Short mmCIF file of C-alpha atoms and ligand atoms in Angstrom, two decimals:
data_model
loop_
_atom_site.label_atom_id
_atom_site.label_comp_id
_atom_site.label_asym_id
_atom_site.label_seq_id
_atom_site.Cartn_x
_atom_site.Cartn_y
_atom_site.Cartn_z
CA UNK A 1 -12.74 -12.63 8.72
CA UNK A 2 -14.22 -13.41 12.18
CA UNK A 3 -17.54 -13.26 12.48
CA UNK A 4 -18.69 -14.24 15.86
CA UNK A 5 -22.01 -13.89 17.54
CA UNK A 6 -22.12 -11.31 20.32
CA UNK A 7 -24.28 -10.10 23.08
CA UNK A 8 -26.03 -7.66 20.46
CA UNK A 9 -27.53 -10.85 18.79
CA UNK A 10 -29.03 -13.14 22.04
CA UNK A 11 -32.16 -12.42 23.62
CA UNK A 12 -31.28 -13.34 27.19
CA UNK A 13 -34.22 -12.15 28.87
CA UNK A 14 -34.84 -15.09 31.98
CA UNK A 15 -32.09 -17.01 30.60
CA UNK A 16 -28.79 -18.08 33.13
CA UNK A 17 -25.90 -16.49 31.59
CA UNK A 18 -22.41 -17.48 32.85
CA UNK A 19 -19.99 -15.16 31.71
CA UNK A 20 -16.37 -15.25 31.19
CA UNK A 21 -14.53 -12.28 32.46
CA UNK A 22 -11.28 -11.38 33.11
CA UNK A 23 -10.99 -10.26 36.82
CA UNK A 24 -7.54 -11.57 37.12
CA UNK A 25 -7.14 -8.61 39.01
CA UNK A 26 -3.72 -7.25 40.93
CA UNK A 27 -4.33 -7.67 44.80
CA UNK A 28 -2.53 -6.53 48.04
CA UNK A 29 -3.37 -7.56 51.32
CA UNK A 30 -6.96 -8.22 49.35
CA UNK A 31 -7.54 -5.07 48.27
CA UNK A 32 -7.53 -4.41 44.37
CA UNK A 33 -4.93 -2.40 43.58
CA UNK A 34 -5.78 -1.85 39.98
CA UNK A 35 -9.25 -2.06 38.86
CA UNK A 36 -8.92 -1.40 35.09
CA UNK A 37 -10.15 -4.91 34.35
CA UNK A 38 -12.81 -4.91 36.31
CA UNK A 39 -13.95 -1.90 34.57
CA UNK A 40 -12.99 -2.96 31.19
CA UNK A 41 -15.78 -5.77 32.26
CA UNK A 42 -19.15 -3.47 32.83
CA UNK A 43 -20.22 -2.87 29.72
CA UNK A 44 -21.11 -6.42 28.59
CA UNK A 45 -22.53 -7.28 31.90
CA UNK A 46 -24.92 -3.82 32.10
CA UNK A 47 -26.33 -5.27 28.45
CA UNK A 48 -26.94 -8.61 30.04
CA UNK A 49 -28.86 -7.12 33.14
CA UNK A 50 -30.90 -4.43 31.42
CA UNK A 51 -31.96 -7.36 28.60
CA UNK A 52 -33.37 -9.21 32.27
CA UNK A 53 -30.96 -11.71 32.03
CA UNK A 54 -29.54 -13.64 34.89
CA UNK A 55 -26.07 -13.13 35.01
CA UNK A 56 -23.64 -15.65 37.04
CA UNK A 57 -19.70 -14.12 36.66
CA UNK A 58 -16.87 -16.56 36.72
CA UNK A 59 -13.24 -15.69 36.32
CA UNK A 60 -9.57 -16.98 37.38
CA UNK A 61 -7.54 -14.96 38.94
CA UNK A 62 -3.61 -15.54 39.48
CA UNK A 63 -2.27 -19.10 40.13
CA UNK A 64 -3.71 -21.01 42.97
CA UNK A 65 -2.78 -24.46 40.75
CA UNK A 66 -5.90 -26.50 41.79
CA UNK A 67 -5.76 -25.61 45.65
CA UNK A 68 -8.92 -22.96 46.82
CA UNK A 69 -6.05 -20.44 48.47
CA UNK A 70 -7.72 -17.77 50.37
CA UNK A 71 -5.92 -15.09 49.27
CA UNK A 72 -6.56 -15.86 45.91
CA UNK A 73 -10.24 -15.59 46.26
CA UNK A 74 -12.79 -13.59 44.24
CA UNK A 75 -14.51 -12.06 47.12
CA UNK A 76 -13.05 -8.54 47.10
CA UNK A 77 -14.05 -8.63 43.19
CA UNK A 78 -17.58 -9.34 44.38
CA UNK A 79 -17.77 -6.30 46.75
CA UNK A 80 -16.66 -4.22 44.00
CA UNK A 81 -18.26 -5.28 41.47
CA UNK A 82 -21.50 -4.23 43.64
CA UNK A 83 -20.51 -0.89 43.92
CA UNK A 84 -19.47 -0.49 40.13
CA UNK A 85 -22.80 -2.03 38.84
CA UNK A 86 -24.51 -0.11 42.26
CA UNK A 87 -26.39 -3.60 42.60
CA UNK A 88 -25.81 -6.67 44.97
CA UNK A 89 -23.42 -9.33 43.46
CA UNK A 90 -23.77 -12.76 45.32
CA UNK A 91 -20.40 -14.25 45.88
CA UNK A 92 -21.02 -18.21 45.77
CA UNK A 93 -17.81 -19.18 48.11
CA UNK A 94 -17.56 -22.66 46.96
CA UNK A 95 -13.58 -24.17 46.86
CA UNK A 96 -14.89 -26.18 44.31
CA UNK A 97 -16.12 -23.08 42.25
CA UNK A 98 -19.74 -25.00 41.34
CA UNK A 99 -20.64 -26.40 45.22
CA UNK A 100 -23.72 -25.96 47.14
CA UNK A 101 -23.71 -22.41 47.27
CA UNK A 102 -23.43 -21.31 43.70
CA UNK A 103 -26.18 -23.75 42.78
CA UNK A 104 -28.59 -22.81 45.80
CA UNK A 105 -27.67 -18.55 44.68
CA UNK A 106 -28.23 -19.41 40.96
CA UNK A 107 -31.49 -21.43 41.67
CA UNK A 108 -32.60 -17.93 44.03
CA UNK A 109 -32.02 -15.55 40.97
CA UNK A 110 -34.54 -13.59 39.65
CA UNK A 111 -33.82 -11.79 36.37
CA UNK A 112 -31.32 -9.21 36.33
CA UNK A 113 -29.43 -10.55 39.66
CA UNK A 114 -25.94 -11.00 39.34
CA UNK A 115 -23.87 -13.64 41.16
CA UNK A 116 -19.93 -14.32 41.05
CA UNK A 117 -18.67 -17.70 41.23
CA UNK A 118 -15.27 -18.66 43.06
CA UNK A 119 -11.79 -18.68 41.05
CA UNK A 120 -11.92 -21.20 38.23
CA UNK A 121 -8.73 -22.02 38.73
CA UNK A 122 -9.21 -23.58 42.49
CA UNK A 123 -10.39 -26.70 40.24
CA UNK A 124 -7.09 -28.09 38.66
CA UNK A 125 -9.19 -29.44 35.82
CA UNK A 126 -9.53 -25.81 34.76
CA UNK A 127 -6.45 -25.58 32.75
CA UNK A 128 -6.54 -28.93 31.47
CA UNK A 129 -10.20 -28.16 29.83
CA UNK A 130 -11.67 -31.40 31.63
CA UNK A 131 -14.93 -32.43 31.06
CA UNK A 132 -16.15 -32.86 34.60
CA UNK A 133 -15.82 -29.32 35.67
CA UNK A 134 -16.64 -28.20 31.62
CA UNK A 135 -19.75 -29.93 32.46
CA UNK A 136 -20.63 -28.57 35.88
CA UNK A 137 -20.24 -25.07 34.45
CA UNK A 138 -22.52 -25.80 31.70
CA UNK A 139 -24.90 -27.00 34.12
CA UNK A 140 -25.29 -23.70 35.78
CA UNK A 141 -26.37 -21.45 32.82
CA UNK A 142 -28.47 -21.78 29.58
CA UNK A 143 -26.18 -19.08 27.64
CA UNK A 144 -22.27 -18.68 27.92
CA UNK A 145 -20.68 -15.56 27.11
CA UNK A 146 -16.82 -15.00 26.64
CA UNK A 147 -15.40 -11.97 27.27
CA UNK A 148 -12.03 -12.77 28.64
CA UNK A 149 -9.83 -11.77 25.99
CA UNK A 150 -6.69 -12.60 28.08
CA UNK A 151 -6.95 -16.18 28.35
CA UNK A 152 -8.52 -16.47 24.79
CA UNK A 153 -5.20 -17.96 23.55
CA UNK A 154 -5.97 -20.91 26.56
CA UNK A 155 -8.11 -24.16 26.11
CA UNK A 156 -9.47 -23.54 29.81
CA UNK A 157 -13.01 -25.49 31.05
CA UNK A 158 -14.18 -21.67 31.71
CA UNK A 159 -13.95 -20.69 28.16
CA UNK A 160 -14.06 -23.40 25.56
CA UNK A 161 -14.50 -26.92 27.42
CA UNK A 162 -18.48 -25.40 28.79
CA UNK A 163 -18.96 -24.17 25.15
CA UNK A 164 -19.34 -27.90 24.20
CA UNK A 165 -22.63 -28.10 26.84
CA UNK A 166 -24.16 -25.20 25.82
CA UNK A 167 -25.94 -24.42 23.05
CA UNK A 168 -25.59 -20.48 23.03
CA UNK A 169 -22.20 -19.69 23.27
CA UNK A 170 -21.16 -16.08 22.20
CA UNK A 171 -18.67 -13.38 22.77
CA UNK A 172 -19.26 -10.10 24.86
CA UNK A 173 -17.89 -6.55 23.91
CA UNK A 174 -14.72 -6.28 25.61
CA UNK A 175 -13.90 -9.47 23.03
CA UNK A 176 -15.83 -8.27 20.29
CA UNK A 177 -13.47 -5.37 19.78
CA UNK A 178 -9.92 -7.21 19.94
CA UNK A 179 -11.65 -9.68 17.16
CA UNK A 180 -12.66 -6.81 15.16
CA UNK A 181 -9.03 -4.78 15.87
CA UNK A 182 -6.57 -7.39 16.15
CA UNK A 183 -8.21 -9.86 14.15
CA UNK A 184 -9.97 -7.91 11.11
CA UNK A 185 -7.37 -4.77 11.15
CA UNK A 186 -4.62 -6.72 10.90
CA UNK A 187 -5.80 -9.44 7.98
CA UNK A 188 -8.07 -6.81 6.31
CA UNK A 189 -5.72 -3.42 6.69
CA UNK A 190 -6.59 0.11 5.35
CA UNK A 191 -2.55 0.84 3.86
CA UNK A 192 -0.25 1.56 4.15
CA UNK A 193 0.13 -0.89 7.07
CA UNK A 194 3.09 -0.13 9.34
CA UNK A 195 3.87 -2.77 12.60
CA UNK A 196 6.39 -2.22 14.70
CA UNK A 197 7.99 -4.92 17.00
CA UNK A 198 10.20 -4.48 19.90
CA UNK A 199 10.82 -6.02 23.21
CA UNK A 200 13.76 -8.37 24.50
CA UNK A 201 14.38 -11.43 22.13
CA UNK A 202 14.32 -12.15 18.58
CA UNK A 203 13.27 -15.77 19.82
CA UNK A 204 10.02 -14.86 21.51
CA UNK A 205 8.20 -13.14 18.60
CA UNK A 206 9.56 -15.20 15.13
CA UNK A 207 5.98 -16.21 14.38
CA UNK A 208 4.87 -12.69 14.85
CA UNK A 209 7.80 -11.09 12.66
CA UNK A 210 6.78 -14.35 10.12
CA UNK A 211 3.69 -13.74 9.78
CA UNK A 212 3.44 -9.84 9.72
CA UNK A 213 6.31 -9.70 6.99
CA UNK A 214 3.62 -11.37 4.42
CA UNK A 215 0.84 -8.52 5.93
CA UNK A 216 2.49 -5.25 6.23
CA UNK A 217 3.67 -2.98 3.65
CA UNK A 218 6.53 -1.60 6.60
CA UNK A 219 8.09 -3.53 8.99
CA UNK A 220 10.16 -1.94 11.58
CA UNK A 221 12.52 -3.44 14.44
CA UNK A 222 13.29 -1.78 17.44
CA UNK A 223 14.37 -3.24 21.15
CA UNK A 224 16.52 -5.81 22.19
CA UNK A 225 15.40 -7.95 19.51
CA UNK A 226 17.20 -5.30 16.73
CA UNK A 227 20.96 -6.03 17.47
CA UNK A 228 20.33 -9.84 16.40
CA UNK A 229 19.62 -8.04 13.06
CA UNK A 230 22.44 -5.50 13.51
CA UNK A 231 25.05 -8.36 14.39
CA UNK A 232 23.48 -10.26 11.20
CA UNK A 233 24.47 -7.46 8.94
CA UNK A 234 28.10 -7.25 10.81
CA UNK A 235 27.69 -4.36 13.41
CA UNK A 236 29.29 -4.62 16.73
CA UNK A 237 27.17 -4.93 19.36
CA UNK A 238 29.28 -4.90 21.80
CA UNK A 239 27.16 -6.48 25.30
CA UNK A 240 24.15 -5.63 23.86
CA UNK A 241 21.29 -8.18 23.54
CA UNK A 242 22.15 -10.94 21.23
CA UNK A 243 20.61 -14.32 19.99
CA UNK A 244 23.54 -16.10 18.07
CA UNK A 245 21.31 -18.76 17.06
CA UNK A 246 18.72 -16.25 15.48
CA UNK A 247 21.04 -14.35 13.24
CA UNK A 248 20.38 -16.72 10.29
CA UNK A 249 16.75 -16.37 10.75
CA UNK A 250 17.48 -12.03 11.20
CA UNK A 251 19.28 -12.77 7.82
CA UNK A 252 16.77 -14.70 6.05
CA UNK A 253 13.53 -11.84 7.37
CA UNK A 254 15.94 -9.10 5.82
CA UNK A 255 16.23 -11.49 2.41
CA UNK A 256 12.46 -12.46 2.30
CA UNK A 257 11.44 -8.31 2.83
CA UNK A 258 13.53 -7.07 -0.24
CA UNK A 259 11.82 -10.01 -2.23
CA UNK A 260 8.96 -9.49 -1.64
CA UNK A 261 9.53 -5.48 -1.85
CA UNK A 262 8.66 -4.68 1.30
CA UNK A 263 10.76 -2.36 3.74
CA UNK A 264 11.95 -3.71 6.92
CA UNK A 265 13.33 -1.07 9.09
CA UNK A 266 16.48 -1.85 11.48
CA UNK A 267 17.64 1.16 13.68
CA UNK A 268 20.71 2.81 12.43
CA UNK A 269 21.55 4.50 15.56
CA UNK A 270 21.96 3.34 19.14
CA UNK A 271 22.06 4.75 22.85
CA UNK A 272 24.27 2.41 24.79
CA UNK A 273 25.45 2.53 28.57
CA UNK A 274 28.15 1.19 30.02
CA UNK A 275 25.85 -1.05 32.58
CA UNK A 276 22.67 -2.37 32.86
CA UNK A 277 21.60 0.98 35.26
CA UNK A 278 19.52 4.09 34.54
CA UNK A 279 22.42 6.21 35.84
CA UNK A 280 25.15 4.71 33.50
CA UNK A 281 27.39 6.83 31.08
CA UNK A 282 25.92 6.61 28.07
CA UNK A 283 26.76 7.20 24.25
CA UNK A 284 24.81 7.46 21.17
CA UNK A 285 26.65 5.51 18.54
CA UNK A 286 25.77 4.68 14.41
CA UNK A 287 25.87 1.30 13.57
CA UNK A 288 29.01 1.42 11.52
CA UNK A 289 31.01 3.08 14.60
CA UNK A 290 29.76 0.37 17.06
CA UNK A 291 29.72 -0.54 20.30
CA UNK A 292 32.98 -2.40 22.18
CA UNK A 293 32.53 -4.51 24.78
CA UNK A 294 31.56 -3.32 28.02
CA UNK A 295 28.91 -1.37 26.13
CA UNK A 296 25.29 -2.24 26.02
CA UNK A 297 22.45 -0.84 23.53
CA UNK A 298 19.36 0.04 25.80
CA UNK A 299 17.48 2.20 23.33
CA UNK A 300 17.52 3.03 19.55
CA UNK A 301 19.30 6.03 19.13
CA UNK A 302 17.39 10.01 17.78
CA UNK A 303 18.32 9.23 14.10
CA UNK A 304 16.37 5.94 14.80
CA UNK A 305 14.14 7.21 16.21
CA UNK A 306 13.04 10.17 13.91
CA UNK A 307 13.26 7.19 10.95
CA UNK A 308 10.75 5.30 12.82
CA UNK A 309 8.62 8.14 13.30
CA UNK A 310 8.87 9.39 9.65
CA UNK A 311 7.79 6.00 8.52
CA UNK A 312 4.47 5.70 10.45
CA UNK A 313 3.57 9.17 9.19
CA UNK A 314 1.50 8.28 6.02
CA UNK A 315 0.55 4.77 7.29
CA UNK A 316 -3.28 4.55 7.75
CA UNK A 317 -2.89 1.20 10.49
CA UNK A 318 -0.30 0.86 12.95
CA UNK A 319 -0.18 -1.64 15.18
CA UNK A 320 2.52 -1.97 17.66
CA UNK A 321 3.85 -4.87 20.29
CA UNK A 322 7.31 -4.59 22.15
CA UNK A 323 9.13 -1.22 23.24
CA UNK A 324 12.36 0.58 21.53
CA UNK A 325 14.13 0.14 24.66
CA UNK A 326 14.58 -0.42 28.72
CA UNK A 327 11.22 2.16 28.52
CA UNK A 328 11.05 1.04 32.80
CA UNK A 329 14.65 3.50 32.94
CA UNK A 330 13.84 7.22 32.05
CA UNK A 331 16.93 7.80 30.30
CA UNK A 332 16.34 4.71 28.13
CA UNK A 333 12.49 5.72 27.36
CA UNK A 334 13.12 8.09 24.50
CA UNK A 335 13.06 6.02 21.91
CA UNK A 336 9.61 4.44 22.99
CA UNK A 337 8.00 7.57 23.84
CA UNK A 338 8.89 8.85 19.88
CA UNK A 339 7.52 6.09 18.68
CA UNK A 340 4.37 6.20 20.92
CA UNK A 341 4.13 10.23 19.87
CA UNK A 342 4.14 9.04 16.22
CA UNK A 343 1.57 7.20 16.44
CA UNK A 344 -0.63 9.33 18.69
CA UNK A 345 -0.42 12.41 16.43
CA UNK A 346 -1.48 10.42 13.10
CA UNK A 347 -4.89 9.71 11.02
CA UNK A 348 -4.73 6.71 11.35
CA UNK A 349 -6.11 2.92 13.45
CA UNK A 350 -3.33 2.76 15.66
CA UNK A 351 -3.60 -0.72 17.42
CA UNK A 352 -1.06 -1.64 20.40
CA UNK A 353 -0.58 -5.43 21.57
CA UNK A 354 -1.01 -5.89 24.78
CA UNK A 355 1.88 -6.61 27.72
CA UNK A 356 4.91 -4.37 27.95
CA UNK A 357 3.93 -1.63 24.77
CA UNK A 358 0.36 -1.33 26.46
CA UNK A 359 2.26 -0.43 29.69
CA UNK A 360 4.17 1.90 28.31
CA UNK A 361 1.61 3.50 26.40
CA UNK A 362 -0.07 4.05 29.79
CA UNK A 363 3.19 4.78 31.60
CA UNK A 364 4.29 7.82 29.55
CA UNK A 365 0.55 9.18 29.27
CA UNK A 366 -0.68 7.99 25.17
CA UNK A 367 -3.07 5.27 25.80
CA UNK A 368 -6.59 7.97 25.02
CA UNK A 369 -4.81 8.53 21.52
CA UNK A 370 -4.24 5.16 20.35
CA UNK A 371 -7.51 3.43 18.67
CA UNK A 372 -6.97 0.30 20.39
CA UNK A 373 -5.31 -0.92 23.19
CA UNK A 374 -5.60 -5.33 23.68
CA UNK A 375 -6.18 -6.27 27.18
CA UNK A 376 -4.25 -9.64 26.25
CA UNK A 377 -0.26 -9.62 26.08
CA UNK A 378 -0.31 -13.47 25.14
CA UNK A 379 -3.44 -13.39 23.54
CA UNK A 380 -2.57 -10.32 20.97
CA UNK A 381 0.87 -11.67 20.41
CA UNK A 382 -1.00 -15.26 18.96
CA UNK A 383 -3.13 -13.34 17.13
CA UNK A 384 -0.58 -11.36 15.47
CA UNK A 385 1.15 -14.88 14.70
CA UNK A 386 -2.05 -15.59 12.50
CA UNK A 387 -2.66 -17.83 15.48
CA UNK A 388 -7.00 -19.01 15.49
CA UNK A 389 -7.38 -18.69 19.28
CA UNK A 390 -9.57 -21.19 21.01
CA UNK A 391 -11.38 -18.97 23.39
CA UNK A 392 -12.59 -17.46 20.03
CA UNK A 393 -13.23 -20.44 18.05
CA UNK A 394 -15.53 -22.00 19.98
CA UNK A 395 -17.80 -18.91 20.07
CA UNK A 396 -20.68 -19.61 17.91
CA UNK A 397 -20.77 -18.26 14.00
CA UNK A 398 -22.75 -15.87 12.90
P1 AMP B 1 9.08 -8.35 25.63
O1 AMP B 1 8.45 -8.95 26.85
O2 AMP B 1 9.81 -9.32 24.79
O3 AMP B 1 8.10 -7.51 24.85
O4 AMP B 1 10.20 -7.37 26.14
C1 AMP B 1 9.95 -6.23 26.92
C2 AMP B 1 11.19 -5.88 27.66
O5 AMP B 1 12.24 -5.68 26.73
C3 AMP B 1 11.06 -4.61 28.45
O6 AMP B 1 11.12 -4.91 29.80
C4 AMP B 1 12.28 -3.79 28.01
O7 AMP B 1 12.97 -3.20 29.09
C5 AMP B 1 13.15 -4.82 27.35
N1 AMP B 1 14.04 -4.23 26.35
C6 AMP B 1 13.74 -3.40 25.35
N2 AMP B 1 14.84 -3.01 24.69
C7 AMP B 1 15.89 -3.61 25.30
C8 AMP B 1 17.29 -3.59 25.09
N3 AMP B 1 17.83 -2.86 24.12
N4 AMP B 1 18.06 -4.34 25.90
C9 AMP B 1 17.51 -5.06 26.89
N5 AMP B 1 16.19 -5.12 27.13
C10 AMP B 1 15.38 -4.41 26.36
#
């Protein structure tokens, strides 16, 4: 169990606060062109103002590899961050991200101001958690506050190197709930516990499918990732998706379910095209009929996908990372949308992981009915490998 300090237990009132967001926000010709994240950030900062504390924002945001790239820069964030909080926020445009200017606009705060430093990641040292910048960070604030889930799976300066020079370090809301849904649901589950993995390769989530298959009572495979497992138990899969070096490994999850009596679910139908293209001909085929070459599985196929949905039913948490098919192609979305529907309409804590099964949660109009949505694709995915995540660990225990 994770049990971190949070905002709820600091009294911040006159302190410096530097907090961690996540502003890694989309931008086009500097405008924002999504603000979710930004948004996602208020609630931990309005606690921090109304408590009177003085709150100094720092965040990365894309790649700029060490260099202070203009078009990179936090400034639009700062202008609307004003109008979200309907205060000023200082921008301190420093290319070193702690210069003259975010010193001389922290030492002119009075409680309650709100100032945004530049992107973290013009320093280089940022994503090599050096100790210089670590330290200049620290020197800013007397309280650090992490509430960028996103890069919690990083050992960045911004999140864990400044924990080590301050003596308050805790985690805001926006991280307080992934802990207490990705972390706590998935360890500590109400049952029956479903999960259900999809997405491209086999390769990219074996620590996830590891470390669920001791966890869950139901494990079920959908995606790309499924016709590793199909080929393992002698389908054709024609052109479909295929690890060759996995299929041991597919063999060996199927053999380590049934011991320990748990069901993993593989799909038993398929909707294959005849090219990588929304507008392909396409067939729905059952594993033991196959698919020839020149045929490609880019969905699970309506027996599949009524399986799937039947075995979330009765399950009390659900948690979900990867989609059933090419979701991005409308005639390959079916199988993802049933299994987003399933979990929508059921009693139950319905988690998704972020990345590619958030999107298309969002995408085909589900997200308000799920209980939890992460905000981290990376992040989620290491926690659902049992992974401790830095960014979290060096929060302070309760
Ligand atoms: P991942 O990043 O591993 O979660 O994979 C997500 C991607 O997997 C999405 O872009 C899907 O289009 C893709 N995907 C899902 N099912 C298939 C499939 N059967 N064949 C090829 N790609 C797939």
């Amino acid at each position: 169990m994770l049990n971190k300090k949070s905002v709820d237990d600091i009294n911040v009132k006159g302190k410096k606060v530097l907090v961690r967001c996540d502003f890694n926000v989309p931008l086009q010709d500097g405008k924002i062109t999504d603000e979710n994240r930004l948004v996602a950030a208020l609630p931990t900062i309005k606690k921090l103002i109304a408590d009177g504390g003085k709150v100094i924002l720092c965040s990365h945001l894309g790649k700029p590899k060490g260099e202070a790239k203009p078009e990179l820069s936090l400034a639009p964030v700062a202008v609307r961050m004003a109008e979200l909080l309907g205060q000023p926020v200082k921008f301190a445009a420093d290319a070193t991200v702690v210069g003259e200017n975010a010193k001389a606009a922290v030492e002119a705060m009075n409680d309650g101001d709100v100032v945004l430093l530049e992107n973290t990641r013009y320093r280089a040292e940022e994503t090599k958690n050096g100790e210089a910048f670590s330290k200049e960070l620290a020197s800013l604030c007397e309280v650090f506050v992490n509430d960028a889930f996103g890069t919690a799976h990083r050992a960045h300066c911004s999140n864990v190197g400044v924990t080590e020079y301050v003596d308050t370090a805790v985690v805001g809301y926006l991280m307080q709930k992934e802990i207490d849904f990705l972390g706590n649901a998935v360890n500590n589950p109400q049952r029956p516990f479903v999960a259900i993995l999809g997405g491209s390769k086999v390769s990219s989530k074996i620590s996830v499918i590891d470390n669920l298959l001791e966890k869950v009572d139901t494990l079920i495979i959908g995606g790309g990732m499924a016709f590793t497992f199909l080929a393992a138990k002698g389908y054709a899969i024609g052109d479909s998706l295929f690890e060759e070096d996995y299929v041991q490994y597919a063999k060996d999850m199927m053999a380590k379910a049934e011991a320990k009596g748990k069901k993993l679910l593989i799909p038993v139908d398929t909707k294959a095209a005849d090219k990588f293209d929304n507008n392909a001909n396409t067939k729905v085929v059952s594993d033991a009929e196959g698919l020839e070459a020149g045929w490609l599985g880019l969905d699970i196929g309506p027996k599949t996908a009524e399986l799937y949905a039947n075995a979330v039913k009765d399950a009390k948490t659900v948690v979900w990372n990867g989609p059933m098919g090419c979701f991005e192609m409308s005639n390959f979305a079916d199988g993802t949308i049933a299994v987003a529907k399933a979990m929508a309409e059921i009693d139950a804590t319905t988690i998704i992981g972020g990345g590619d099964s958030a999107a298309a949660a969002n995408q085909l109009g589900f997200a308000d009915k799920m209980t939890h949505i992460s905000t981290g694709g990376g992040a989620s995915l290491e926690f659902l490998e049992g992974k401790d995540l830095p960014g979290v660990v060096a929060a302070n225990d309760k």
